[in-house]
Structures are given as C-alpha cells and as structure tokens.
PDB file of C-alpha atoms in Angstrom:
ATOM      1  CA  ALA A   1      88.082 114.319  87.199  1.00 60.00           C
ATOM      2  CA  GLY A   2      89.395 110.847  88.208  1.00 67.00           C
ATOM      3  CA  LEU A   3      91.066 108.242  85.756  1.00 70.00           C
ATOM      4  CA  TYR A   4      91.640 105.001  87.155  1.00 78.00           C
ATOM      5  CA  GLU A   5      94.375 103.007  85.010  1.00 82.00           C
ATOM      6  CA  THR A   6      93.272 104.711  81.880  1.00 82.00           C
ATOM      7  CA  ASP A   7      96.224 104.007  79.931  1.00 81.00           C
ATOM      8  CA  SER A   8      95.341 100.300  80.526  1.00 84.00           C
ATOM      9  CA  GLY A   9      95.205  98.591  76.950  1.00 86.00           C
ATOM     10  CA  LEU A  10      95.744 101.388  75.032  1.00 89.00           C
ATOM     11  CA  ASP A  11      97.888 101.500  72.243  1.00 92.00           C
ATOM     12  CA  ILE A  12     100.438 104.422  71.593  1.00 92.00           C
ATOM     13  CA  ASP A  13      98.112 106.519  69.786  1.00 95.00           C
ATOM     14  CA  ALA A  14      95.016 106.000  72.100  1.00 93.00           C
ATOM     15  CA  LEU A  15      97.061 106.765  74.892  1.00 92.00           C
ATOM     16  CA  ARG A  16      98.250 110.303  73.012  1.00 94.00           C
ATOM     17  CA  VAL A  17      94.554 110.951  72.537  1.00 94.00           C
ATOM     18  CA  VAL A  18      93.605 110.268  76.036  1.00 92.00           C
ATOM     19  CA  ALA A  19      96.641 112.683  77.231  1.00 93.00           C
ATOM     20  CA  SER A  20      95.594 115.025  75.230  1.00 95.00           C
ATOM     21  CA  GLY A  21      92.126 115.607  76.504  1.00 93.00           C
ATOM     22  CA  VAL A  22      93.597 115.311  79.928  1.00 92.00           C
ATOM     23  CA  ASN A  23      95.812 118.197  79.280  1.00 94.00           C
ATOM     24  CA  GLU A  24      93.402 119.963  77.536  1.00 94.00           C
ATOM     25  CA  LEU A  25      90.912 119.778  80.787  1.00 92.00           C
ATOM     26  CA  VAL A  26      93.166 120.432  83.525  1.00 93.00           C
ATOM     27  CA  GLY A  27      93.738 124.095  84.700  1.00 92.00           C
ATOM     28  CA  PRO A  28      93.176 126.437  87.429  1.00 92.00           C
ATOM     29  CA  GLU A  29      89.420 124.862  87.318  1.00 93.00           C
ATOM     30  CA  MET A  30      89.758 121.580  87.084  1.00 93.00           C
ATOM     31  CA  GLY A  31      92.445 118.893  88.052  1.00 91.00           C
ATOM     32  CA  ALA A  32      92.667 115.012  87.509  1.00 90.00           C
ATOM     33  CA  LEU A  33      93.370 112.279  89.324  1.00 90.00           C
ATOM     34  CA  VAL A  34      95.527 109.782  87.478  1.00 90.00           C
ATOM     35  CA  ILE A  35      95.586 106.368  88.950  1.00 89.00           C
ATOM     36  CA  THR A  36      98.657 104.394  86.890  1.00 88.00           C
ATOM     37  CA  HIS A  37     100.939 101.702  87.355  1.00 85.00           C
ATOM     38  CA  TYR A  38     102.936 102.428  84.466  1.00 84.00           C
ATOM     39  CA  GLN A  39     105.402 105.490  83.233  1.00 87.00           C
ATOM     40  CA  ARG A  40     103.947 105.787  79.817  1.00 89.00           C
ATOM     41  CA  ILE A  41     101.150 107.993  80.445  1.00 91.00           C
ATOM     42  CA  LEU A  42     103.227 110.077  82.289  1.00 91.00           C
ATOM     43  CA  ASN A  43     105.418 110.425  79.733  1.00 91.00           C
ATOM     44  CA  TYR A  44     102.263 112.384  77.944  1.00 93.00           C
ATOM     45  CA  VAL A  45     100.625 114.131  81.432  1.00 93.00           C
ATOM     46  CA  THR A  46     103.204 115.964  83.738  1.00 90.00           C
ATOM     47  CA  PRO A  47     102.012 115.021  87.516  1.00 92.00           C
ATOM     48  CA  ASP A  48     102.251 117.850  89.659  1.00 93.00           C
ATOM     49  CA  HIS A  49     102.313 115.614  92.494  1.00 95.00           C
ATOM     50  CA  VAL A  50     102.772 111.678  92.842  1.00 95.00           C
ATOM     51  CA  HIS A  51     101.765 109.259  95.827  1.00 95.00           C
ATOM     52  CA  VAL A  52     102.777 105.769  96.185  1.00 94.00           C
ATOM     53  CA  PHE A  53     100.015 103.871  97.854  1.00 90.00           C
ATOM     54  CA  VAL A  54     101.062 100.640  99.555  1.00 88.00           C
ATOM     55  CA  ASP A  55      98.008  98.850 101.724  1.00 87.00           C
ATOM     56  CA  GLY A  56      95.662 101.765 101.003  1.00 88.00           C
ATOM     57  CA  ARG A  57      98.144 103.906 102.694  1.00 92.00           C
ATOM     58  CA  ILE A  58     100.678 106.850 101.295  1.00 94.00           C
ATOM     59  CA  VAL A  59     103.893 105.723 101.969  1.00 93.00           C
ATOM     60  CA  GLU A  60     105.723 108.091  99.678  1.00 95.00           C
ATOM     61  CA  SER A  61     104.950 111.743  98.204  1.00 97.00           C
ATOM     62  CA  GLY A  62     106.774 113.917  95.640  1.00 96.00           C
ATOM     63  CA  GLY A  63     107.049 115.357  92.426  1.00 95.00           C
ATOM     64  CA  PRO A  64     107.328 114.064  88.803  1.00 93.00           C
ATOM     65  CA  GLU A  65     110.924 112.661  89.996  1.00 94.00           C
ATOM     66  CA  LEU A  66     109.326 110.034  92.164  1.00 95.00           C
ATOM     67  CA  ALA A  67     107.304 108.481  89.138  1.00 93.00           C
ATOM     68  CA  GLU A  68     110.616 108.144  87.780  1.00 92.00           C
ATOM     69  CA  LYS A  69     112.359 106.869  90.711  1.00 93.00           C
ATOM     70  CA  LEU A  70     109.317 104.148  90.581  1.00 92.00           C
ATOM     71  CA  GLU A  71     110.074 103.094  87.074  1.00 91.00           C
ATOM     72  CA  ALA A  72     113.750 102.880  87.861  1.00 92.00           C
ATOM     73  CA  ASP A  73     113.504 101.156  91.038  1.00 93.00           C
ATOM     74  CA  GLY A  74     109.806  99.231  90.836  1.00 91.00           C
ATOM     75  CA  TYR A  75     107.962  99.663  94.257  1.00 89.00           C
ATOM     76  CA  ASP A  76     110.091  96.928  96.671  1.00 90.00           C
ATOM     77  CA  PRO A  77     112.001  99.937  98.467  1.00 90.00           C
ATOM     78  CA  PHE A  78     108.350 100.824  99.618  1.00 88.00           C
ATOM     79  CA  ILE A  79     106.975  97.668 100.445  1.00 87.00           C
ATOM     80  CA  PRO A  80     107.958  96.851 104.345  1.00 79.00           C
ATOM     81  CA  ALA A  81     110.305  94.081 105.175  1.00 78.00           C
ATOM     82  CA  GLY A  82     108.382  90.607 105.839  1.00 67.00           C
ATOM     83  CA  THR A  83     105.521  91.790 103.668  1.00 67.00           C
ATOM     84  CA  GLU A  84     104.403  91.060 100.159  1.00 63.00           C
ATOM     85  CA  ALA A  85     103.753  93.207  97.245  1.00 55.00           C
TER      86      ALA A  85
END
C-alpha cells in the first residue's frame, strides 16, 4: 500500500483513525509506504525505514531516529551547498 501525504489536512482524531488502519494492515504479508513531510503521523505509525529524498534521489537512509533528526534539524543538512530547497 502507498500513502502520499495522508496526514495532510487531518485533525488529530482523523490522524489516529488513519494510523490505526495502517497499523492493522501492516504485517508479514503487507507493507506500507508512507510519504510525509511531518513527524506527527510517525508518532502513531513507527517506520522501519526512513529515506530522505532530494531532487528525486535518496540522500540518506536510516531508522526511526532519522525522522526524529529531520524534525529537529530540518532538511538543510541534506541539501547540497549552493542549491535551493
């Protein structure tokens, strides 16, 4: 299953409902690709892997701690010097 910015525009109650549905579906036979710019959905759906994309390329990969680093530091550390985000 793929979810693109599913948390966009959701209030906290709706976010919890969506996250609950994702958590119920994910298992040995089903994975989910959740694309988001915000940490808030990851408070309810813990990722196994996190990838940072810049200009359509993966520039960093890691576990849930990478999402926390993004929340704390933003995307600037991953943008090459001399380019715009």
